[in-house]
PDB file of C-alpha atoms in Angstrom:
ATOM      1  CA  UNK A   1      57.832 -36.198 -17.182  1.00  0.00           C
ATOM      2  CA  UNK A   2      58.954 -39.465 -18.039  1.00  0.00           C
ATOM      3  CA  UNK A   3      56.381 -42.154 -17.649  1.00  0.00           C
ATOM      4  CA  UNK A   4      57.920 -45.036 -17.613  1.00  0.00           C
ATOM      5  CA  UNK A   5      61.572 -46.388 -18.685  1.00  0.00           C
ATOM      6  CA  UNK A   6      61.961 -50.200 -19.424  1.00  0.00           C
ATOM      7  CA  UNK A   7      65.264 -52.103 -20.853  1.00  0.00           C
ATOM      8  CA  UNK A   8      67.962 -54.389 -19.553  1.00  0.00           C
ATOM      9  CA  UNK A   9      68.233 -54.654 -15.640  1.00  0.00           C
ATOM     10  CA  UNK A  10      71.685 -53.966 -15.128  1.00  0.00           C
ATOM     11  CA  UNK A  11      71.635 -53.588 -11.704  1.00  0.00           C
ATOM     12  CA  UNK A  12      69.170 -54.965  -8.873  1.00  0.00           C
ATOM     13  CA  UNK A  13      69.134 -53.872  -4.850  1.00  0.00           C
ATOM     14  CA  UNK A  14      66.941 -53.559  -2.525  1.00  0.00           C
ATOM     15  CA  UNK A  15      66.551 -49.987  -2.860  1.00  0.00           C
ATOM     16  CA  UNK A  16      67.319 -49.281  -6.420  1.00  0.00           C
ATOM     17  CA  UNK A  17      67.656 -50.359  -9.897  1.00  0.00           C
ATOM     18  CA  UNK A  18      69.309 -49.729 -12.827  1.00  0.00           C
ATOM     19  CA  UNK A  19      68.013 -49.913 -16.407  1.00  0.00           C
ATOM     20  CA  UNK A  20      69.590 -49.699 -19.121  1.00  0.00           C
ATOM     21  CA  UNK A  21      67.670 -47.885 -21.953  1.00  0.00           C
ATOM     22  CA  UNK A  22      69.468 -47.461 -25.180  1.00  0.00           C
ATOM     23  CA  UNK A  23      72.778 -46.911 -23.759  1.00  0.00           C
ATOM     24  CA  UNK A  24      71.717 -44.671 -21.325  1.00  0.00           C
ATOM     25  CA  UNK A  25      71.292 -46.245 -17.259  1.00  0.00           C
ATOM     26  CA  UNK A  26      69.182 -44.745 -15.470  1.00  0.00           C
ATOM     27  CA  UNK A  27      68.879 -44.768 -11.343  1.00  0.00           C
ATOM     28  CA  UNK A  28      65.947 -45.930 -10.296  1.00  0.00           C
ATOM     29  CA  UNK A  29      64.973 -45.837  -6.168  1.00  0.00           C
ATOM     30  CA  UNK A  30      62.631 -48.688  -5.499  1.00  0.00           C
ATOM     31  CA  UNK A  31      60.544 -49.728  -2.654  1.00  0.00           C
ATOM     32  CA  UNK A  32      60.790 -53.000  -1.024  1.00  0.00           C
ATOM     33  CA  UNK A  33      57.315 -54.255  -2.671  1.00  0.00           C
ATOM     34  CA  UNK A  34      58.613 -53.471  -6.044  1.00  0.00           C
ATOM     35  CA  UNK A  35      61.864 -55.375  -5.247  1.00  0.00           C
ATOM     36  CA  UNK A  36      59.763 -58.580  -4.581  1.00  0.00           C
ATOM     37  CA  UNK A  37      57.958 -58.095  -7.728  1.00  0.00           C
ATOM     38  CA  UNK A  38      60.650 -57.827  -9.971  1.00  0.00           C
ATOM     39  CA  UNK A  39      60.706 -60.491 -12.461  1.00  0.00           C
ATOM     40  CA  UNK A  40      64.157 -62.732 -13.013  1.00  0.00           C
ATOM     41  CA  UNK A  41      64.520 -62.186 -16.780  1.00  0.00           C
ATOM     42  CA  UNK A  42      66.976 -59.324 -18.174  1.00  0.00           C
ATOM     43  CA  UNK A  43      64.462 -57.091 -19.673  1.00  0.00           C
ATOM     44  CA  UNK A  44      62.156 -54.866 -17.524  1.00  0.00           C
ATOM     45  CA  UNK A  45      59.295 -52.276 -17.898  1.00  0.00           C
ATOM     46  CA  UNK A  46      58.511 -49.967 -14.352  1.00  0.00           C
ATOM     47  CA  UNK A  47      55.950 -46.946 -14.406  1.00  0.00           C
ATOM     48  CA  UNK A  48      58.373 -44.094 -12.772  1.00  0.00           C
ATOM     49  CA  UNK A  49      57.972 -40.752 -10.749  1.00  0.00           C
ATOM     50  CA  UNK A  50      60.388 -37.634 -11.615  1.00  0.00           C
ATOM     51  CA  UNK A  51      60.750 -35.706  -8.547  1.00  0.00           C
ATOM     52  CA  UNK A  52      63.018 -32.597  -9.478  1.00  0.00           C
ATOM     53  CA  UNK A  53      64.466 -30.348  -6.944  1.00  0.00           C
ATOM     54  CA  UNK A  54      66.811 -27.476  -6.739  1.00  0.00           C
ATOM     55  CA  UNK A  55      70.026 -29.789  -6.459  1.00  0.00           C
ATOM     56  CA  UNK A  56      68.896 -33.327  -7.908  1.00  0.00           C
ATOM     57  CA  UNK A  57      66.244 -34.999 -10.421  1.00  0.00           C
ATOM     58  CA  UNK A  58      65.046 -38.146  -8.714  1.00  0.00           C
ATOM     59  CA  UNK A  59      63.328 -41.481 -10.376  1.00  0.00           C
ATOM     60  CA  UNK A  60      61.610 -43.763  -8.296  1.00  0.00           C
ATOM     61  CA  UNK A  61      59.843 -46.824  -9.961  1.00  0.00           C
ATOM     62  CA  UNK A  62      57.013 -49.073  -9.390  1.00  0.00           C
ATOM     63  CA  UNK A  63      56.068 -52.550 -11.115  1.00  0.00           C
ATOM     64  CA  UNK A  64      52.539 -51.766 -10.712  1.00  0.00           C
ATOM     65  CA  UNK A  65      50.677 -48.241 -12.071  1.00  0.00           C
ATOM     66  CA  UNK A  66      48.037 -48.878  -8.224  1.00  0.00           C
ATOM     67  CA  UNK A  67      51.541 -48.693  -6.377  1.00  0.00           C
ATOM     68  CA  UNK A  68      52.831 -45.473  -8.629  1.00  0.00           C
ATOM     69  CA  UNK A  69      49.199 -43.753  -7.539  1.00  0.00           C
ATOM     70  CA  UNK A  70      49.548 -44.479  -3.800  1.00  0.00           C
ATOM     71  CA  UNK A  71      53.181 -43.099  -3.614  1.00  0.00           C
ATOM     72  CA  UNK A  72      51.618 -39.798  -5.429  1.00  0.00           C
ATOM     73  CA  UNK A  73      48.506 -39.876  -3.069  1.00  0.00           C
ATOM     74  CA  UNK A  74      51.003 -40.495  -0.028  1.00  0.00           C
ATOM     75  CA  UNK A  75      53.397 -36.990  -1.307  1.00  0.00           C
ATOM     76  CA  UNK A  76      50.273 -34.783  -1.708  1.00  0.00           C
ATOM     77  CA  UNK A  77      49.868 -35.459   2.328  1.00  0.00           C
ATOM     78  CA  UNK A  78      51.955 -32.151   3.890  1.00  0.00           C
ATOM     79  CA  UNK A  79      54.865 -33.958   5.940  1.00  0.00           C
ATOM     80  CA  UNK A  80      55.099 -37.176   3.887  1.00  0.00           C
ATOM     81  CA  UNK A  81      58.193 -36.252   1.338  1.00  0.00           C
ATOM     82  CA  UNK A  82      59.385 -39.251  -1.418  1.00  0.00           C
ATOM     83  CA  UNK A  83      61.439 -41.092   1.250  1.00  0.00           C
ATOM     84  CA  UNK A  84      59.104 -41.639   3.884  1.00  0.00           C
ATOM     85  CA  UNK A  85      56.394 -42.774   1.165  1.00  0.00           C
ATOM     86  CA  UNK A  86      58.735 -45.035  -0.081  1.00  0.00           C
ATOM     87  CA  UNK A  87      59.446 -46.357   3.192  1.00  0.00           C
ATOM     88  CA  UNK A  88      55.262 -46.709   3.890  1.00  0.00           C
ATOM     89  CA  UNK A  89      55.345 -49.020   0.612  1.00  0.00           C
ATOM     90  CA  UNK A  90      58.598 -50.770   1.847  1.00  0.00           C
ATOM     91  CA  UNK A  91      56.738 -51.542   5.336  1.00  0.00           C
ATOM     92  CA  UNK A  92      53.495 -52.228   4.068  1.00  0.00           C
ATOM     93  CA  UNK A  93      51.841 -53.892   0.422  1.00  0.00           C
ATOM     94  CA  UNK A  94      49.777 -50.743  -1.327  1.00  0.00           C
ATOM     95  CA  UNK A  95      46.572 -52.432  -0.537  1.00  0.00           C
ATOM     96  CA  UNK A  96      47.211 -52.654   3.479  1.00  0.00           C
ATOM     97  CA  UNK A  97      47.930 -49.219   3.008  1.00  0.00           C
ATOM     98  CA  UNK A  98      44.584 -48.336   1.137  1.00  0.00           C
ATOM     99  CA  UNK A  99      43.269 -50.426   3.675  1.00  0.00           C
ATOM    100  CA  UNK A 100      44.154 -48.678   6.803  1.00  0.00           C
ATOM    101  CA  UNK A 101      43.666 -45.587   5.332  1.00  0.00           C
ATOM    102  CA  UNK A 102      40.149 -46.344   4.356  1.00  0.00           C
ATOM    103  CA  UNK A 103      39.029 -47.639   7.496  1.00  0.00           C
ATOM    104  CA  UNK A 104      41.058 -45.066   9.565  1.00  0.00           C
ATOM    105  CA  UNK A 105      43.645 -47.459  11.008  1.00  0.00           C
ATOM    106  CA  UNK A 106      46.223 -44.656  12.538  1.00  0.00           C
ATOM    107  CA  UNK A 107      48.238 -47.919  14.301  1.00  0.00           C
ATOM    108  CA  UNK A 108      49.127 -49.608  11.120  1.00  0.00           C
ATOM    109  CA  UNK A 109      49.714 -46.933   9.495  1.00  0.00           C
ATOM    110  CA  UNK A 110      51.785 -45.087  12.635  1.00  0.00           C
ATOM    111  CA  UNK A 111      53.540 -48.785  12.914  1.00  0.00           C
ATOM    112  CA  UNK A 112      55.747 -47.650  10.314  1.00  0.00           C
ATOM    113  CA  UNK A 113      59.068 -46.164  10.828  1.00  0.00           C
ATOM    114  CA  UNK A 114      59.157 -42.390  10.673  1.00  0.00           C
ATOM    115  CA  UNK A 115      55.730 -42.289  11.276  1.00  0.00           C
ATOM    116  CA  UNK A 116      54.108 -40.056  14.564  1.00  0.00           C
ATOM    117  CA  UNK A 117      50.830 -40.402  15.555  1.00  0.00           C
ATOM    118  CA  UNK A 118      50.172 -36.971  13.608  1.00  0.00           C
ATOM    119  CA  UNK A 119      51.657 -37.481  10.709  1.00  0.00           C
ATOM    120  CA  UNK A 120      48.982 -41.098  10.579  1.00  0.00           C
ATOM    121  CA  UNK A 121      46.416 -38.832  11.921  1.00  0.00           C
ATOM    122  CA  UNK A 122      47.096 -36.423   8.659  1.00  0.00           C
ATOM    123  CA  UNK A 123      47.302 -38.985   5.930  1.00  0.00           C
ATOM    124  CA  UNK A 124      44.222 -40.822   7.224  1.00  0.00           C
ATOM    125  CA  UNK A 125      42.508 -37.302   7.150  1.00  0.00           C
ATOM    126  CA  UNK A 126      43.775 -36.427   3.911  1.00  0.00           C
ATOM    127  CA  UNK A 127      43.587 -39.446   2.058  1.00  0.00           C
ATOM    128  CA  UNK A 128      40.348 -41.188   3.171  1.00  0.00           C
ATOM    129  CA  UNK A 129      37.874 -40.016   0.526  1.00  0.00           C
ATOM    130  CA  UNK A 130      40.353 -39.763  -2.181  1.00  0.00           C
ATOM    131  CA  UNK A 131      41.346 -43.793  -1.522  1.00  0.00           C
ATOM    132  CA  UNK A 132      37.300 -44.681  -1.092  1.00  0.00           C
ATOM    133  CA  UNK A 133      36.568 -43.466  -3.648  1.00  0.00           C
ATOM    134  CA  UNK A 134      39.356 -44.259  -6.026  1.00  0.00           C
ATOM    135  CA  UNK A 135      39.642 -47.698  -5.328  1.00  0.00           C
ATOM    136  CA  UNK A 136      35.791 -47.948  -5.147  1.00  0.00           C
ATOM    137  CA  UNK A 137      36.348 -49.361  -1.428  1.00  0.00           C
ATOM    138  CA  UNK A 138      32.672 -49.511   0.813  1.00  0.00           C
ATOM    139  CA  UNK A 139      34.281 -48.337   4.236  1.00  0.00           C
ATOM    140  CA  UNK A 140      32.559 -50.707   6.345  1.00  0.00           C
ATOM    141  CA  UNK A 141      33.773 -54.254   4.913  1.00  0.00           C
ATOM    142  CA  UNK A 142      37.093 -53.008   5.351  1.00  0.00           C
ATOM    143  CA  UNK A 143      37.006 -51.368   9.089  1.00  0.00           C
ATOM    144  CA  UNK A 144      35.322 -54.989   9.581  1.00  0.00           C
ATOM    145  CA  UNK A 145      38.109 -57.083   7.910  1.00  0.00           C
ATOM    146  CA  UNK A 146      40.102 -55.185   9.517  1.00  0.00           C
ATOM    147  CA  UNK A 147      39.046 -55.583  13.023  1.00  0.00           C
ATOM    148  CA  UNK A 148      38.915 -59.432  12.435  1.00  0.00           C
ATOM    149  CA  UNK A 149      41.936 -58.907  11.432  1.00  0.00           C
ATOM    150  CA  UNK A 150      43.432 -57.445  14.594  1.00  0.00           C
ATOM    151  CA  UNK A 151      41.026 -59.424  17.226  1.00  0.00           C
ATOM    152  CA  UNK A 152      42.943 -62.556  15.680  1.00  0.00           C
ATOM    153  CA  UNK A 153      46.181 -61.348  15.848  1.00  0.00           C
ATOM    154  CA  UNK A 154      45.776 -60.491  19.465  1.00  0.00           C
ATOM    155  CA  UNK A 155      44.417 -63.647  19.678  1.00  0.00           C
ATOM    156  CA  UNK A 156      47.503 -65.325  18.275  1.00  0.00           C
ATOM    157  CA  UNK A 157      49.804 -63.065  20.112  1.00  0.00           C
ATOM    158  CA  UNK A 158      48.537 -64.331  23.582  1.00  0.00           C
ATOM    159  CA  UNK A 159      48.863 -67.380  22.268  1.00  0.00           C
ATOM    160  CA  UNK A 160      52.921 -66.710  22.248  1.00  0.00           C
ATOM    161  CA  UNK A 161      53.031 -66.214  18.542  1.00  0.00           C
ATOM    162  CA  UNK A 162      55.194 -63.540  17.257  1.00  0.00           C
ATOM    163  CA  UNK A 163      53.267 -60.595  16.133  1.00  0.00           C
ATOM    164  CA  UNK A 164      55.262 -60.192  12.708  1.00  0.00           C
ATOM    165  CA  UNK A 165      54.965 -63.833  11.242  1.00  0.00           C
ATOM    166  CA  UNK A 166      51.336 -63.576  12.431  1.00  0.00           C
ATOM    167  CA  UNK A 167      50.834 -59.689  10.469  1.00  0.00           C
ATOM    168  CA  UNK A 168      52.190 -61.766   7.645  1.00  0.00           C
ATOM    169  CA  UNK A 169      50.059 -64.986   7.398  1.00  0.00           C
ATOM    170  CA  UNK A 170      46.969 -63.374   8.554  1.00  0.00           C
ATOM    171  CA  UNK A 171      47.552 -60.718   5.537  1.00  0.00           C
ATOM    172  CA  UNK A 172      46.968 -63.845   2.790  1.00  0.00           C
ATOM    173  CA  UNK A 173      44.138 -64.873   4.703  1.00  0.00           C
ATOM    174  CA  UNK A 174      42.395 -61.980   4.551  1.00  0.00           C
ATOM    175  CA  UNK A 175      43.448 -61.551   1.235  1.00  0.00           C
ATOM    176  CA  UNK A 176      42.164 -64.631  -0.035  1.00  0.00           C
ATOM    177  CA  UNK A 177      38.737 -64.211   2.188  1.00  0.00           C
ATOM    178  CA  UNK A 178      38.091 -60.899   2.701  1.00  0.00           C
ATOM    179  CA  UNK A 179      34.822 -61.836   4.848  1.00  0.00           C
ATOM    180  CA  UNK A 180      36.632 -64.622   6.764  1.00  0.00           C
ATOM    181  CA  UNK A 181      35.414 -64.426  10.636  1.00  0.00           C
ATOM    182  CA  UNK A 182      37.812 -63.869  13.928  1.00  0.00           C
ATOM    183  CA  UNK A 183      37.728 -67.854  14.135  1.00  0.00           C
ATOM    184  CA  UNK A 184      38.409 -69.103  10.615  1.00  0.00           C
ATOM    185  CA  UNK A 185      41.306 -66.629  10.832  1.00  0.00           C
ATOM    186  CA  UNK A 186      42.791 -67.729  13.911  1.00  0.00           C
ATOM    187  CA  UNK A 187      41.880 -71.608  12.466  1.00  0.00           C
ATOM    188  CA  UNK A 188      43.498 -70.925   9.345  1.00  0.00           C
ATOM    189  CA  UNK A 189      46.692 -69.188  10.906  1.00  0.00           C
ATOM    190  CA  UNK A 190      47.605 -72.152  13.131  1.00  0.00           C
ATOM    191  CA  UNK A 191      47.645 -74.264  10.517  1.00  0.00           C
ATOM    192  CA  UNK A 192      49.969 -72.004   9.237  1.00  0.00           C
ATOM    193  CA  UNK A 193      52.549 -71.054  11.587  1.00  0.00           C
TER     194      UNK A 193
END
């Protein structure tokens, strides 16, 4: 299995890379969040997945080893193959997925494309105790971040915000105060938008 690959970034897209490692360039499928992290310089290290099947060998690559471990986690789930993982990590950051898998959050995690309300149902089901206790996460701070969380962006929604720039800035509020309340949220959000 090959570990991880880094050399000169030939190529950059949304989607994929390509390194070049000793002559050799290698195809590298990328999620969105990896994309973002990629630094500007030439020279680049990512921690890859092989996936080999009958008619192809396919890398995908990760900045971060936590976002590697999620897109494993995510194709151990029956139903979730490599392309709808890496769509889940295109849609959402690794830890909003933890997050609403975790605190059994089937609407974010259903709010991604290609995902039915089984399909959520099974990786909450699947993945819960693994991602607790993995990422050493205490299940009730996050179900209540998490509905502080969603009581402000309905909040902000009635308001006539638009739910997406809302997800976004509440997300780095959170993220910066995990304990904040419904109010400080919403507070902090208009100041924001």
């Amino acid at each position: 299995m090959i570990a991880h690959l880094q050399g000169k970034l030939v190529e950059k897209s949304p989607t994929h890379i390509v390194i070049d490692c000793g002559g050799v360039g290698y195809h590298i499928n990328i999620s969105l969040h990896t994309y973002s992290l990629l630094p500007n310089a030439d020279f680049v290290k990512v921690f890859t997945h092989l996936q080999i099947k009958e008619d192809a060998h396919t890398l995908y690559g990760f900045i971060e080893k936590s976002e590697r471990e999620i897109f494993r986690l995510l194709l151990s789930v029956s139903g979730i193959g490599a392309g709808i993982a890496r769509t889940m990590l295109s849609s959402l950051d690794p830890k909003q997925i933890t997050n609403a898998i975790a605190s059994g959050d089937v609407a974010t995690i259903q709010s991604i494309k290609g995902i039915g309300n089984k399909t959520a149902q099974r990786v909450i089901l699947d993945l819960k105790e693994k991602i607790v206790k993995l990422y050493d996460l205490d299940e009730l701070s996050v179900s209540q971040s998490n509905t502080n969380k969603d009581e402000a962006l309905s909040a902000l929604e009635v308001l006539g915000f638009v739910r997406k720039t809302c997800e976004k800035v509440i997300e780095k509020i959170v993220l910066a105060e995990p304990d904040a309340t419904v109010e400080t949220i919403i507070k902090k959000a208009l100041k924001s938008l």
